[in-house]
CSV table of N, CA and C in Angstrom, one decimal:
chain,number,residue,atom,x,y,z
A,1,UNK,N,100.7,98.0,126.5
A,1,UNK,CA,99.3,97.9,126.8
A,1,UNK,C,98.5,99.0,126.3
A,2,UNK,N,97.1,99.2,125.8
A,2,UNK,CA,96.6,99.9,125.2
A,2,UNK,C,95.9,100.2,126.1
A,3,UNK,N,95.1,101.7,126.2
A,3,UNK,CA,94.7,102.4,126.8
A,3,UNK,C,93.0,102.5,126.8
A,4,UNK,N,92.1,102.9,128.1
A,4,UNK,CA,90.9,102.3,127.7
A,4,UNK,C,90.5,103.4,126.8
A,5,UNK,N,91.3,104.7,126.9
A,5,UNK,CA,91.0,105.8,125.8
A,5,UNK,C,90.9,105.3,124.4
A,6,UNK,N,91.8,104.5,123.9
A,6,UNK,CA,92.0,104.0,122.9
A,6,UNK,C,90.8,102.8,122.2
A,7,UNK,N,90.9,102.0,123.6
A,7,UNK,CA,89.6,101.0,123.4
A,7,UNK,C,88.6,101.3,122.9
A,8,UNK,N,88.3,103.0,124.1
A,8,UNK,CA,86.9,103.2,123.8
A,8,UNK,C,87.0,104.1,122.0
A,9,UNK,N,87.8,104.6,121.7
A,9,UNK,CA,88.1,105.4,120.0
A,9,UNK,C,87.9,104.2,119.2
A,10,UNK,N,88.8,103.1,119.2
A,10,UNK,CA,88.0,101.7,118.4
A,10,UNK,C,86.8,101.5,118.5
A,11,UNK,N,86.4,101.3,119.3
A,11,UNK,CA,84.8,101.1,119.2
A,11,UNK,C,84.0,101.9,118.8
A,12,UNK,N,84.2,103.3,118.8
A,12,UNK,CA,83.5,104.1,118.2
A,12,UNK,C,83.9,104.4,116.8
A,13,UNK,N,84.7,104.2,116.5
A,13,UNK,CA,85.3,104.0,114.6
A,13,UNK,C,84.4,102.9,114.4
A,14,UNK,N,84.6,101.9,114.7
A,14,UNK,CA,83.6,100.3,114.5
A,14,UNK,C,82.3,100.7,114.3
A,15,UNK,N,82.1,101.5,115.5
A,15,UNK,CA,80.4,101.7,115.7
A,15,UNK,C,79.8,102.5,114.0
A,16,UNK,N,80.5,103.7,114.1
A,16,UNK,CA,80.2,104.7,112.8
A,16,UNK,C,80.8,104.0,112.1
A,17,UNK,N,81.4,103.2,111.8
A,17,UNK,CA,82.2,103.0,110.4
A,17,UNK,C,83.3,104.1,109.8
A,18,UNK,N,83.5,104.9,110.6
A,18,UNK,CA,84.5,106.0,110.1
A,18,UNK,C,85.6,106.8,111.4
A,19,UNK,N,86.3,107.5,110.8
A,19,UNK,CA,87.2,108.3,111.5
A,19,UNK,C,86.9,109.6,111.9
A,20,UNK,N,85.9,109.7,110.8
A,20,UNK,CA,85.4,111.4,110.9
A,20,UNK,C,84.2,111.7,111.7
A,21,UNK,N,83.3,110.5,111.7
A,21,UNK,CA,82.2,110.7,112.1
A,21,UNK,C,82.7,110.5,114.1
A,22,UNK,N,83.6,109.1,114.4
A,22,UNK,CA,83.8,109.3,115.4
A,22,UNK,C,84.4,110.4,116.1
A,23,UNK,N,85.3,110.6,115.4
A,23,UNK,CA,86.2,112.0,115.6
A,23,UNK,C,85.1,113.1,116.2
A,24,UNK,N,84.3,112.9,115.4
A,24,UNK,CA,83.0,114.4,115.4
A,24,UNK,C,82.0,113.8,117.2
A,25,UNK,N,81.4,112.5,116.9
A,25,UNK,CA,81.2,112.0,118.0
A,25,UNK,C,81.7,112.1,119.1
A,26,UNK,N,82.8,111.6,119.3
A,26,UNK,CA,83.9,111.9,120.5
A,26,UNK,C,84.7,113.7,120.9
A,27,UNK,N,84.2,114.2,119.7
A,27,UNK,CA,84.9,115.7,120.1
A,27,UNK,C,86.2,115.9,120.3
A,28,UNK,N,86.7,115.1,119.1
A,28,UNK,CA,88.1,115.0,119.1
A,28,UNK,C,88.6,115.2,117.9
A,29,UNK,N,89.9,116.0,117.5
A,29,UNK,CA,90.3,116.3,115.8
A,29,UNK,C,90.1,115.0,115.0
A,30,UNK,N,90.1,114.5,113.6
A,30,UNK,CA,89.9,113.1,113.2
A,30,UNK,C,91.5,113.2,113.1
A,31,UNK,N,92.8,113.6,113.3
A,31,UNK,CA,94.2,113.4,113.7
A,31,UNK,C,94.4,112.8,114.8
A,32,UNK,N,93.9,113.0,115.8
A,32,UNK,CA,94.1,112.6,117.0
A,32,UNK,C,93.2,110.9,117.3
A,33,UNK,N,92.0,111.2,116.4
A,33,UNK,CA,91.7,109.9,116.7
A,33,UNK,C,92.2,108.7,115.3
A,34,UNK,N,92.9,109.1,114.5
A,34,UNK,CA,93.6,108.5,113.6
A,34,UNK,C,94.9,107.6,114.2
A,35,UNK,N,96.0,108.8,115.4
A,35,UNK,CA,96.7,108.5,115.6
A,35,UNK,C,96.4,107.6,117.1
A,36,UNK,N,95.3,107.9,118.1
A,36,UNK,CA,95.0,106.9,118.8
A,36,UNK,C,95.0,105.2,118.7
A,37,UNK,N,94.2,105.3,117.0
A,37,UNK,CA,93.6,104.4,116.0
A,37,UNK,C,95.1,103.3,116.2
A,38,UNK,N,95.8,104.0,115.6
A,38,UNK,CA,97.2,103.5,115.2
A,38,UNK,C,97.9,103.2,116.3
A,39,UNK,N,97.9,103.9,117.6
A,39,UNK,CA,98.7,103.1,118.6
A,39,UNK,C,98.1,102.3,119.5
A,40,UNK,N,97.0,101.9,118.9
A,40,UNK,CA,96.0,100.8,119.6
A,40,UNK,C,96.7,99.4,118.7
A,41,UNK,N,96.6,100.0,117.5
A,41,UNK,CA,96.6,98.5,116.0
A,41,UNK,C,98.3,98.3,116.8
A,42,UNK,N,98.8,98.9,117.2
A,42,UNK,CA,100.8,98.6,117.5
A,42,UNK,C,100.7,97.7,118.2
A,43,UNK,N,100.0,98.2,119.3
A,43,UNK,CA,99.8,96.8,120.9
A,43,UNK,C,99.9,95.4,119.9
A,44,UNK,N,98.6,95.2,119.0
A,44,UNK,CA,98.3,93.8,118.6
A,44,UNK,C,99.3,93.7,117.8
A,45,UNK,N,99.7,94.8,116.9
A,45,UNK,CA,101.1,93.9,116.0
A,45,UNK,C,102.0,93.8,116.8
A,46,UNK,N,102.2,94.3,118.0
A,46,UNK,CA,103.5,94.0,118.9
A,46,UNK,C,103.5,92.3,119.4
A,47,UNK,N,102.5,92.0,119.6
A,47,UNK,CA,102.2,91.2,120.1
A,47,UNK,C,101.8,89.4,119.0
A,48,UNK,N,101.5,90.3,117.6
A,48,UNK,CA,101.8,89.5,116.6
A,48,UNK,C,100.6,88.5,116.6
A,49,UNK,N,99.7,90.0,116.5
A,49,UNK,CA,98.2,89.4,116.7
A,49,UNK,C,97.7,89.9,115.1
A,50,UNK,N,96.5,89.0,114.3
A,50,UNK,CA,96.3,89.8,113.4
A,50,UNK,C,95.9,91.2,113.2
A,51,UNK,N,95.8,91.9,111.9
A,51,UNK,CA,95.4,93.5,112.1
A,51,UNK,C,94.2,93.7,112.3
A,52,UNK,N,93.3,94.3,112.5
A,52,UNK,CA,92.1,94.7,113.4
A,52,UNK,C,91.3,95.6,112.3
A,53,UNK,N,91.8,96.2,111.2
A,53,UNK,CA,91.8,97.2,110.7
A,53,UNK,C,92.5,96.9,109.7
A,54,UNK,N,92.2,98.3,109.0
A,54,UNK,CA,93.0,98.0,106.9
A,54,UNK,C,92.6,99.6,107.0
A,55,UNK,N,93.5,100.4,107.0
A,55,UNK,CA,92.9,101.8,106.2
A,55,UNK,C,93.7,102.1,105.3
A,56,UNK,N,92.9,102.6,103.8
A,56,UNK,CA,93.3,103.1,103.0
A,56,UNK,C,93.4,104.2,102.9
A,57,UNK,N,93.6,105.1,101.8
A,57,UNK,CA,93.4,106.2,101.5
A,57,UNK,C,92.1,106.4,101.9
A,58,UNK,N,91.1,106.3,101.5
A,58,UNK,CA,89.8,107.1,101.5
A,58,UNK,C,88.9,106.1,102.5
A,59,UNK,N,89.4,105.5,103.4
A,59,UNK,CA,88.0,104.3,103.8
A,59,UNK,C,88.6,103.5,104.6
A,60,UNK,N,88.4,103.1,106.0
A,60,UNK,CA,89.0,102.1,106.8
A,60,UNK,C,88.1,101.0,106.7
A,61,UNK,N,88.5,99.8,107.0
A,61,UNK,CA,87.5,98.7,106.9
A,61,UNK,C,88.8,97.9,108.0
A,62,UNK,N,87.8,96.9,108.5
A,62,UNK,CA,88.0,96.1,109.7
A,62,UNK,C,88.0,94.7,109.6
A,63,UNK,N,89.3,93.9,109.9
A,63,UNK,CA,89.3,92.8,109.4
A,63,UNK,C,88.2,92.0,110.3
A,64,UNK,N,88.1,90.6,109.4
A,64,UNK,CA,87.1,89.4,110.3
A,64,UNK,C,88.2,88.7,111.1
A,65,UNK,N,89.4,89.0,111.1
A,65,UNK,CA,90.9,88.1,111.8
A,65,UNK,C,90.0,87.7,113.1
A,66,UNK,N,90.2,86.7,113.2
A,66,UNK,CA,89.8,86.2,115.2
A,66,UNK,C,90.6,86.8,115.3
A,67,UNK,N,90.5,87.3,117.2
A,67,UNK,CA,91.3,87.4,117.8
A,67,UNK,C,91.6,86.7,119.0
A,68,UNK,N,92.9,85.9,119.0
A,68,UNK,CA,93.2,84.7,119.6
A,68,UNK,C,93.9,85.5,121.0
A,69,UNK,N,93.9,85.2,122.2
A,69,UNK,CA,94.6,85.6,123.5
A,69,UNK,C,95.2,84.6,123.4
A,70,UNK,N,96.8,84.9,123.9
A,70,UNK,CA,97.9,83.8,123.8
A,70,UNK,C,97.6,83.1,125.3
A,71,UNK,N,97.9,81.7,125.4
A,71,UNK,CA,97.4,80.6,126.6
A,71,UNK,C,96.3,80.4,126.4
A,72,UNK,N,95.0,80.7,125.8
A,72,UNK,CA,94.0,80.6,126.0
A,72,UNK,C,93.4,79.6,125.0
């Protein structure tokens, strides 16, 4: 299960569009909100949901994947 700490660090990457800028927003190292980043995206691949996210080298970008809740 992912954490609302985590929830709320997605949303704020979404929001800015970046790692850095949230990082700076949130008052947190952009490491720390990288690796948050990443053990948020685990939950959904655990669960074998599409990816949420695409980061490359220089630039994250956010997939359009729906996101389907299983039973629903």
């Amino acid at each position: 299960n992912f954490t609302l700490n985590q929830l709320r660090i997605f949303l704020k990457v979404v929001e800015t569009r970046s790692i850095t800028k949230a990082s700076q927003e949130l008052a947190l190292s952009q490491p720390a909100v990288s690796i948050q980043l990443k053990n948020f995206q685990s939950q959904f691949d655990a669960a074998d949901i599409a990816p949420l996210y695409e980061q490359g080298a220089n630039k994250s970008s956010f997939t359009s994947a729906p996101i389907e809740t299983p039973g629903m």
